[in-house]
mmCIF file of C-alpha atoms and ligand atoms in Angstrom:
data_model
loop_
_atom_site.group_PDB
_atom_site.id
_atom_site.type_symbol
_atom_site.label_atom_id
_atom_site.label_comp_id
_atom_site.label_asym_id
_atom_site.label_seq_id
_atom_site.Cartn_x
_atom_site.Cartn_y
_atom_site.Cartn_z
ATOM 1 C CA MET E 1 12.348 -0.778 -31.489
ATOM 2 C CA ALA E 2 9.927 1.744 -30.093
ATOM 3 C CA GLN E 3 10.704 3.952 -33.074
ATOM 4 C CA ILE E 4 9.914 1.137 -35.514
ATOM 5 C CA SER E 5 6.616 0.212 -33.883
ATOM 6 C CA LYS E 6 5.655 3.902 -33.840
ATOM 7 C CA LEU E 7 6.404 4.078 -37.552
ATOM 8 C CA VAL E 8 4.378 0.939 -38.263
ATOM 9 C CA SER E 9 1.380 2.238 -36.340
ATOM 10 C CA LEU E 10 1.585 5.567 -38.147
ATOM 11 C CA LEU E 11 1.628 3.773 -41.494
ATOM 12 C CA LEU E 12 -1.354 1.661 -40.480
ATOM 13 C CA MET E 13 -3.208 4.774 -39.361
ATOM 14 C CA ALA E 14 -2.377 6.460 -42.649
ATOM 15 C CA SER E 15 -3.545 3.601 -44.823
ATOM 16 C CA SER E 16 -6.867 3.174 -42.994
ATOM 17 C CA ALA E 17 -7.579 6.881 -42.559
ATOM 18 C CA PHE E 18 -6.868 7.866 -46.152
ATOM 19 C CA ALA E 19 -8.335 4.886 -47.985
ATOM 20 C CA ALA E 20 -11.895 6.046 -48.551
ATOM 21 C CA CYS E 21 -11.145 9.001 -50.825
ATOM 22 C CA THR E 22 -9.409 7.792 -53.966
ATOM 23 C CA ASN E 23 -10.406 10.427 -56.518
ATOM 24 C CA PRO E 24 -10.648 13.817 -54.774
ATOM 25 C CA GLY E 25 -12.499 16.674 -56.472
ATOM 26 C CA LYS E 26 -10.162 19.454 -57.530
ATOM 27 C CA ARG E 27 -10.964 22.833 -56.001
ATOM 28 C CA ARG E 28 -9.188 25.485 -58.020
ATOM 29 C CA ALA E 29 -8.466 29.185 -57.632
ATOM 30 C CA TRP E 30 -10.924 31.342 -59.573
ATOM 31 C CA HIS E 31 -8.199 33.074 -61.594
ATOM 32 C CA THR E 32 -7.059 29.705 -63.004
ATOM 33 C CA LEU E 33 -10.485 28.867 -64.479
ATOM 34 C CA SER E 34 -11.156 29.399 -68.176
ATOM 35 C CA ASN E 35 -13.877 31.855 -69.146
ATOM 36 C CA ASP E 36 -16.158 28.910 -69.967
ATOM 37 C CA GLU E 37 -15.499 27.388 -66.544
ATOM 38 C CA LYS E 38 -16.229 30.710 -64.843
ATOM 39 C CA LEU E 39 -19.517 30.998 -66.696
ATOM 40 C CA GLU E 40 -20.424 27.432 -65.855
ATOM 41 C CA TYR E 41 -20.015 28.316 -62.183
ATOM 42 C CA THR E 42 -21.968 31.581 -62.197
ATOM 43 C CA ASN E 43 -24.703 29.987 -64.329
ATOM 44 C CA ALA E 44 -25.021 27.166 -61.805
ATOM 45 C CA GLU E 45 -25.324 29.762 -59.028
ATOM 46 C CA LEU E 46 -28.072 31.494 -61.017
ATOM 47 C CA CYS E 47 -29.784 28.111 -61.265
ATOM 48 C CA LEU E 48 -29.765 27.775 -57.438
ATOM 49 C CA MET E 49 -31.248 31.284 -57.335
ATOM 50 C CA GLU E 50 -34.165 30.048 -59.443
ATOM 51 C CA LYS E 51 -34.861 26.709 -57.806
ATOM 52 C CA PRO E 52 -37.661 26.998 -55.264
ATOM 53 C CA ALA E 53 -36.946 26.514 -51.574
ATOM 54 C CA HIS E 54 -38.237 23.306 -50.030
ATOM 55 C CA LEU E 55 -36.918 23.153 -46.465
ATOM 56 C CA GLY E 56 -39.500 25.494 -44.940
ATOM 57 C CA LEU E 57 -36.903 27.857 -43.446
ATOM 58 C CA PRO E 58 -38.272 31.323 -42.556
ATOM 59 C CA GLY E 59 -38.177 33.783 -45.447
ATOM 60 C CA ALA E 60 -36.211 31.637 -47.904
ATOM 61 C CA ARG E 61 -37.650 31.625 -51.452
ATOM 62 C CA THR E 62 -34.921 29.802 -53.355
ATOM 63 C CA ARG E 63 -32.323 27.104 -52.808
ATOM 64 C CA PHE E 64 -29.678 29.851 -52.727
ATOM 65 C CA ASP E 65 -31.645 31.552 -49.928
ATOM 66 C CA GLU E 66 -31.907 28.310 -47.981
ATOM 67 C CA LEU E 67 -28.149 28.002 -47.664
ATOM 68 C CA GLN E 68 -28.090 31.627 -46.491
ATOM 69 C CA ALA E 69 -30.849 30.808 -43.979
ATOM 70 C CA ILE E 70 -28.808 27.950 -42.470
ATOM 71 C CA HIS E 71 -26.094 30.538 -41.752
ATOM 72 C CA GLN E 72 -28.495 33.231 -40.546
ATOM 73 C CA LEU E 73 -30.357 30.927 -38.163
ATOM 74 C CA GLN E 74 -27.255 29.841 -36.284
ATOM 75 C CA ALA E 75 -24.883 32.759 -36.712
ATOM 76 C CA TYR E 76 -24.335 32.913 -32.956
ATOM 77 C CA SER E 77 -23.402 29.262 -32.631
ATOM 78 C CA THR E 78 -21.028 29.105 -35.600
ATOM 79 C CA HIS E 79 -18.809 32.214 -35.183
ATOM 80 C CA PHE E 80 -16.232 32.867 -32.475
ATOM 81 C CA VAL E 81 -16.758 29.263 -31.371
ATOM 82 C CA GLY E 82 -14.684 26.128 -31.848
ATOM 83 C CA ALA E 83 -16.888 24.888 -34.691
ATOM 84 C CA PHE E 84 -16.322 28.002 -36.848
ATOM 85 C CA LEU E 85 -13.945 26.346 -39.316
ATOM 86 C CA PRO E 86 -15.669 22.904 -39.466
ATOM 87 C CA PHE E 87 -19.122 24.497 -39.831
ATOM 88 C CA HIS E 88 -18.048 26.728 -42.712
ATOM 89 C CA ARG E 89 -16.263 23.770 -44.340
ATOM 90 C CA MET E 90 -19.576 21.898 -44.198
ATOM 91 C CA MET E 91 -21.372 24.910 -45.684
ATOM 92 C CA MET E 92 -18.942 25.068 -48.616
ATOM 93 C CA HIS E 93 -19.484 21.365 -49.191
ATOM 94 C CA SER E 94 -23.273 21.821 -49.103
ATOM 95 C CA HIS E 95 -23.043 24.608 -51.656
ATOM 96 C CA GLU E 96 -20.766 22.589 -53.935
ATOM 97 C CA GLU E 97 -23.094 19.589 -53.676
ATOM 98 C CA ALA E 98 -26.139 21.737 -54.501
ATOM 99 C CA LEU E 99 -24.438 23.196 -57.580
ATOM 100 C CA ARG E 100 -23.362 19.772 -58.783
ATOM 101 C CA GLY E 101 -26.410 17.742 -57.800
ATOM 102 C CA GLU E 102 -29.188 20.213 -58.563
ATOM 103 C CA CYS E 103 -27.737 22.467 -61.240
ATOM 104 C CA ASN E 104 -25.562 20.120 -63.331
ATOM 105 C CA TYR E 105 -22.344 21.913 -62.435
ATOM 106 C CA THR E 106 -19.441 19.666 -63.436
ATOM 107 C CA GLY E 107 -16.619 21.508 -61.610
ATOM 108 C CA TYR E 108 -15.844 21.809 -57.908
ATOM 109 C CA GLN E 109 -16.153 24.767 -55.558
ATOM 110 C CA PRO E 110 -13.552 27.348 -56.645
ATOM 111 C CA TYR E 111 -11.859 29.714 -54.203
ATOM 112 C CA TRP E 112 -10.741 33.322 -54.284
ATOM 113 C CA ALA E 113 -6.942 33.454 -53.890
ATOM 114 C CA GLU E 114 -7.338 36.674 -51.934
ATOM 115 C CA GLU E 115 -3.672 37.094 -51.171
ATOM 116 C CA LEU E 116 -3.256 38.074 -54.854
ATOM 117 C CA ASP E 117 -5.813 40.881 -54.467
ATOM 118 C CA ALA E 118 -5.119 42.047 -50.913
ATOM 119 C CA GLY E 119 -5.033 45.828 -50.786
ATOM 120 C CA LYS E 120 -6.533 46.096 -54.276
ATOM 121 C CA PHE E 121 -9.902 44.372 -54.258
ATOM 122 C CA THR E 122 -11.324 47.103 -56.515
ATOM 123 C CA SER E 123 -9.291 45.686 -59.394
ATOM 124 C CA SER E 124 -9.920 42.011 -58.565
ATOM 125 C CA ILE E 125 -10.705 39.680 -61.444
ATOM 126 C CA LEU E 126 -13.516 38.307 -59.237
ATOM 127 C CA LEU E 127 -15.426 41.572 -59.751
ATOM 128 C CA ASP E 128 -15.398 41.255 -63.534
ATOM 129 C CA PRO E 129 -18.908 41.970 -64.883
ATOM 130 C CA THR E 130 -18.738 39.372 -67.672
ATOM 131 C CA HIS E 131 -16.697 36.488 -66.291
ATOM 132 C CA GLY E 132 -17.063 37.194 -62.599
ATOM 133 C CA PHE E 133 -19.484 38.310 -59.923
ATOM 134 C CA GLY E 134 -20.075 41.912 -60.995
ATOM 135 C CA GLY E 135 -18.545 45.007 -59.498
ATOM 136 C CA ASP E 136 -18.913 47.359 -56.567
ATOM 137 C CA GLY E 137 -22.202 48.706 -55.241
ATOM 138 C CA PHE E 138 -23.542 51.920 -56.712
ATOM 139 C CA GLY E 139 -25.470 54.914 -55.419
ATOM 140 C CA ALA E 140 -27.147 55.362 -52.054
ATOM 141 C CA GLY E 141 -28.220 51.724 -51.621
ATOM 142 C CA LYS E 142 -24.878 50.385 -52.831
ATOM 143 C CA CYS E 143 -26.703 47.787 -54.944
ATOM 144 C CA ILE E 144 -24.540 45.936 -57.421
ATOM 145 C CA THR E 145 -25.553 46.956 -60.927
ATOM 146 C CA THR E 146 -23.295 44.793 -63.086
ATOM 147 C CA GLY E 147 -22.675 41.090 -63.494
ATOM 148 C CA PRO E 148 -24.914 38.043 -63.403
ATOM 149 C CA PHE E 149 -26.350 38.709 -59.938
ATOM 150 C CA ALA E 150 -27.311 42.381 -60.354
ATOM 151 C CA ASN E 151 -31.004 41.565 -60.551
ATOM 152 C CA TYR E 152 -31.192 39.087 -57.691
ATOM 153 C CA THR E 153 -33.458 40.003 -54.801
ATOM 154 C CA ASN E 154 -32.261 38.661 -51.457
ATOM 155 C CA SER E 155 -35.171 37.694 -49.240
ATOM 156 C CA LEU E 156 -33.089 37.357 -46.067
ATOM 157 C CA GLY E 157 -31.111 40.019 -44.239
ATOM 158 C CA PRO E 158 -29.687 42.409 -43.555
ATOM 159 C CA GLY E 159 -28.751 40.533 -40.394
ATOM 160 C CA TYR E 160 -31.645 38.609 -38.896
ATOM 161 C CA GLN E 161 -34.295 40.472 -40.860
ATOM 162 C CA ILE E 162 -36.510 38.949 -43.515
ATOM 163 C CA THR E 163 -36.736 41.715 -46.117
ATOM 164 C CA ASP E 164 -36.407 42.053 -49.879
ATOM 165 C CA HIS E 165 -33.267 43.900 -50.929
ATOM 166 C CA CYS E 166 -30.532 43.928 -53.540
ATOM 167 C CA ILE E 167 -27.097 42.385 -53.151
ATOM 168 C CA ASP E 168 -25.037 45.346 -51.967
ATOM 169 C CA ARG E 169 -21.273 45.876 -51.851
ATOM 170 C CA ASN E 170 -18.970 48.606 -50.647
ATOM 171 C CA VAL E 171 -15.545 47.483 -51.790
ATOM 172 C CA SER E 172 -12.655 48.698 -49.644
ATOM 173 C CA ASP E 173 -9.054 48.297 -50.736
ATOM 174 C CA PHE E 174 -7.998 49.320 -47.228
ATOM 175 C CA MET E 175 -10.008 46.583 -45.499
ATOM 176 C CA SER E 176 -8.903 44.005 -48.061
ATOM 177 C CA ARG E 177 -5.318 44.329 -46.840
ATOM 178 C CA GLY E 178 -6.295 41.838 -44.120
ATOM 179 C CA SER E 179 -6.195 39.060 -46.719
ATOM 180 C CA SER E 180 -2.462 39.517 -47.342
ATOM 181 C CA GLN E 181 -0.064 36.666 -47.965
ATOM 182 C CA ALA E 182 1.737 37.569 -44.732
ATOM 183 C CA ASN E 183 -1.478 37.237 -42.700
ATOM 184 C CA ALA E 184 -2.367 33.936 -44.376
ATOM 185 C CA ASP E 185 1.157 32.572 -43.798
ATOM 186 C CA ALA E 186 1.063 33.604 -40.139
ATOM 187 C CA CYS E 187 -2.070 31.497 -39.577
ATOM 188 C CA VAL E 188 -0.727 28.424 -41.358
ATOM 189 C CA ALA E 189 2.406 28.671 -39.192
ATOM 190 C CA LYS E 190 0.482 28.343 -35.906
ATOM 191 C CA THR E 191 1.180 25.205 -33.919
ATOM 192 C CA ASP E 192 -2.159 24.361 -32.316
ATOM 193 C CA PHE E 193 -5.796 24.344 -33.352
ATOM 194 C CA GLU E 194 -6.997 27.232 -31.215
ATOM 195 C CA ALA E 195 -4.217 29.519 -32.375
ATOM 196 C CA ALA E 196 -4.807 28.653 -36.044
ATOM 197 C CA TRP E 197 -8.570 29.086 -35.703
ATOM 198 C CA HIS E 198 -8.311 32.490 -33.943
ATOM 199 C CA CYS E 199 -5.820 33.616 -36.556
ATOM 200 C CA ILE E 200 -7.928 32.560 -39.566
ATOM 201 C CA GLU E 201 -11.177 33.915 -38.105
ATOM 202 C CA GLY E 202 -9.318 37.157 -37.431
ATOM 203 C CA GLN E 203 -7.596 38.897 -40.286
ATOM 204 C CA PRO E 204 -7.923 36.750 -43.391
ATOM 205 C CA HIS E 205 -11.615 36.249 -42.539
ATOM 206 C CA SER E 206 -12.218 39.946 -41.906
ATOM 207 C CA GLY E 207 -10.149 40.946 -44.929
ATOM 208 C CA GLY E 208 -12.538 39.250 -47.351
ATOM 209 C CA HIS E 209 -15.740 40.286 -45.576
ATOM 210 C CA GLY E 210 -14.610 43.881 -45.053
ATOM 211 C CA GLY E 211 -12.892 44.164 -48.419
ATOM 212 C CA VAL E 212 -16.128 43.360 -50.279
ATOM 213 C CA GLY E 213 -18.349 45.190 -47.786
ATOM 214 C CA GLY E 214 -22.119 45.624 -47.877
ATOM 215 C CA GLN E 215 -23.916 42.331 -47.436
ATOM 216 C CA MET E 216 -20.582 40.529 -47.120
ATOM 217 C CA LEU E 217 -19.727 42.623 -44.058
ATOM 218 C CA ASN E 218 -22.811 41.361 -42.265
ATOM 219 C CA GLY E 219 -21.750 38.390 -40.156
ATOM 220 C CA VAL E 220 -25.272 36.979 -40.118
ATOM 221 C CA SER E 221 -26.576 37.359 -43.697
ATOM 222 C CA SER E 222 -23.298 37.468 -45.668
ATOM 223 C CA PRO E 223 -24.075 34.326 -47.747
ATOM 224 C CA GLY E 224 -26.546 36.560 -49.649
ATOM 225 C CA ASP E 225 -23.563 37.610 -51.804
ATOM 226 C CA PRO E 226 -22.294 34.701 -53.937
ATOM 227 C CA LEU E 227 -18.723 35.907 -53.233
ATOM 228 C CA PHE E 228 -19.204 34.477 -49.728
ATOM 229 C CA TYR E 229 -18.555 30.971 -51.052
ATOM 230 C CA LEU E 230 -15.362 31.966 -52.858
ATOM 231 C CA HIS E 231 -14.083 33.734 -49.735
ATOM 232 C CA HIS E 232 -14.871 30.958 -47.292
ATOM 233 C CA THR E 233 -13.473 28.295 -49.590
ATOM 234 C CA TRP E 234 -10.183 30.222 -49.499
ATOM 235 C CA LEU E 235 -10.368 30.201 -45.696
ATOM 236 C CA ASP E 236 -11.067 26.466 -45.851
ATOM 237 C CA LYS E 237 -7.922 26.083 -47.941
ATOM 238 C CA LEU E 238 -5.938 27.941 -45.280
ATOM 239 C CA PHE E 239 -7.422 25.645 -42.624
ATOM 240 C CA TRP E 240 -6.394 22.632 -44.722
ATOM 241 C CA ASP E 241 -2.922 24.056 -45.424
ATOM 242 C CA TRP E 242 -2.540 24.260 -41.641
ATOM 243 C CA GLN E 243 -3.960 20.756 -41.071
ATOM 244 C CA ALA E 244 -1.715 19.224 -43.730
ATOM 245 C CA GLY E 245 1.331 20.375 -41.740
ATOM 246 C CA ASP E 246 0.653 17.539 -39.256
ATOM 247 C CA ARG E 247 -2.256 15.614 -40.649
ATOM 248 C CA PRO E 248 -2.777 12.881 -38.007
ATOM 249 C CA THR E 249 -2.787 15.407 -35.149
ATOM 250 C CA ARG E 250 -4.509 18.313 -36.838
ATOM 251 C CA THR E 251 -7.419 16.336 -38.277
ATOM 252 C CA THR E 252 -8.253 15.200 -34.753
ATOM 253 C CA SER E 253 -7.643 18.378 -32.716
ATOM 254 C CA ILE E 254 -10.537 20.641 -31.849
ATOM 255 C CA GLY E 255 -11.370 22.877 -28.915
ATOM 256 C CA GLY E 256 -12.749 26.244 -27.926
ATOM 257 C CA SER E 257 -16.039 27.277 -26.409
ATOM 258 C CA ASN E 258 -19.457 26.605 -27.938
ATOM 259 C CA ILE E 259 -20.722 29.930 -26.638
ATOM 260 C CA ALA E 260 -20.045 33.061 -28.635
ATOM 261 C CA PRO E 261 -19.584 36.379 -26.819
ATOM 262 C CA ASP E 262 -22.809 38.381 -26.319
ATOM 263 C CA GLU E 263 -21.574 41.113 -28.600
ATOM 264 C CA ILE E 264 -19.532 40.257 -31.652
ATOM 265 C CA LEU E 265 -17.878 43.039 -33.577
ATOM 266 C CA GLY E 266 -19.510 43.380 -36.990
ATOM 267 C CA PHE E 267 -22.508 41.264 -36.012
ATOM 268 C CA PRO E 268 -25.997 42.679 -35.731
ATOM 269 C CA THR E 269 -27.336 42.398 -32.208
ATOM 270 C CA ARG E 270 -28.974 39.057 -31.626
ATOM 271 C CA PRO E 271 -32.751 39.576 -31.460
ATOM 272 C CA SER E 272 -34.479 38.313 -28.342
ATOM 273 C CA ASP E 273 -36.259 35.559 -30.273
ATOM 274 C CA VAL E 274 -32.957 34.111 -31.470
ATOM 275 C CA PRO E 275 -31.902 31.846 -28.623
ATOM 276 C CA LYS E 276 -28.484 32.340 -27.128
ATOM 277 C CA PRO E 277 -26.582 29.083 -27.663
ATOM 278 C CA THR E 278 -26.317 27.233 -24.400
ATOM 279 C CA GLY E 279 -23.431 25.033 -25.402
ATOM 280 C CA ALA E 280 -23.968 21.372 -25.916
ATOM 281 C CA ASP E 281 -24.715 20.414 -29.499
ATOM 282 C CA GLY E 282 -23.598 16.835 -29.186
ATOM 283 C CA ASP E 283 -20.844 17.852 -26.752
ATOM 284 C CA PRO E 284 -20.699 16.702 -23.145
ATOM 285 C CA GLY E 285 -20.187 20.294 -21.973
ATOM 286 C CA THR E 286 -19.632 23.748 -23.421
ATOM 287 C CA ILE E 287 -16.265 22.946 -25.006
ATOM 288 C CA THR E 288 -16.339 21.942 -28.668
ATOM 289 C CA THR E 289 -15.409 18.307 -29.241
ATOM 290 C CA LEU E 290 -15.127 16.048 -32.301
ATOM 291 C CA GLY E 291 -18.692 14.910 -31.567
ATOM 292 C CA HIS E 292 -20.100 18.422 -31.986
ATOM 293 C CA VAL E 293 -23.040 18.356 -34.414
ATOM 294 C CA LEU E 294 -23.104 20.615 -37.478
ATOM 295 C CA ASN E 295 -26.774 21.395 -38.033
ATOM 296 C CA MET E 296 -27.743 21.601 -41.710
ATOM 297 C CA TYR E 297 -31.488 22.053 -41.127
ATOM 298 C CA GLY E 298 -32.454 19.182 -43.439
ATOM 299 C CA ASN E 299 -30.464 20.478 -46.409
ATOM 300 C CA MET E 300 -28.112 17.550 -45.933
ATOM 301 C CA PRO E 301 -27.796 15.002 -43.139
ATOM 302 C CA ASN E 302 -26.196 16.582 -40.070
ATOM 303 C CA LYS E 303 -22.540 15.721 -39.601
ATOM 304 C CA THR E 304 -20.135 15.962 -36.691
ATOM 305 C CA VAL E 305 -16.928 17.944 -36.521
ATOM 306 C CA ALA E 306 -15.056 14.616 -36.755
ATOM 307 C CA ASP E 307 -16.737 13.858 -40.093
ATOM 308 C CA VAL E 308 -15.334 16.980 -41.766
ATOM 309 C CA MET E 309 -11.878 17.321 -40.215
ATOM 310 C CA ASP E 310 -10.163 15.461 -43.054
ATOM 311 C CA ILE E 311 -11.012 16.713 -46.554
ATOM 312 C CA GLN E 312 -9.927 13.334 -47.927
ATOM 313 C CA GLY E 313 -11.557 11.083 -45.367
ATOM 314 C CA ASP E 314 -14.634 8.893 -45.218
ATOM 315 C CA TYR E 315 -17.067 11.748 -45.869
ATOM 316 C CA LEU E 316 -15.363 14.606 -47.730
ATOM 317 C CA CYS E 317 -13.212 13.981 -50.780
ATOM 318 C CA TYR E 318 -11.567 17.001 -52.358
ATOM 319 C CA GLU E 319 -8.195 18.691 -52.656
ATOM 320 C CA TYR E 320 -6.908 22.189 -53.309
ATOM 321 C CA VAL E 321 -4.855 22.539 -56.464
HETATM 322 CU CU1 CU X 401 -20.069 32.717 -41.390
#
């Protein structure tokens, strides 16, 4: 009897929790897109790089820069903290919405299936100059010189700085080994949120950032390289693959501290005028809860961790195919 009532309550939970999203957007791996679809994506990104900024964030000139600024301004409260995965999920959603709503993009945010390229990023299809994001950096400044974004001038970074510079890369096959299938599988196999989060933020996360190098290796200003969105959407897929293993539990489990360590490997030192996060951002204490607020600086309404835990819930509505 207890078993039956448990089953009934699970079914009721399922029907109410999953009802809002009936037609999820299809997020696809980059290598499965047609050439026309790839160009539609990179052209929409170029459009964001031309649209003027309007949020008043320091240094940002374009809409593309503004999304980078949201990451730069709160790098120390969104990495090595419990909200790392939900915050970056929200960022991917914001980027996808900007492409679709402001630049007439008709697809959904694609991801880089990095496990296919682990250990050999230099030959990745993502770095194609015609139907991709351009290749490795070149010369002393390691500026990218091919592809649609070769002429873009970042106005934010490196790190916390506000300076004009090229998009730079320093592709490393060695570092890209972190994005291996084995590493991805190990994270999806974890049994609780904190273990899965630490695992994903560890090697698969570092594999993509280190494998591309340059701007992408900078934990603060990395969204200055458009590859950032393809990388983090892959990480979001890994997070979802883990969540889908026990959806009712794993869309409601969160934890971890709100306070990042003082020194984070690969992060520029926090300048004195960037406040050290003190914890509560909608939480009762310094431990991340479902009520933790994801601050989007006016780009979109702020959401809580709870709002983004299910990618087919009341707020988000997409799937990975
Ligand atoms: Cu980040």
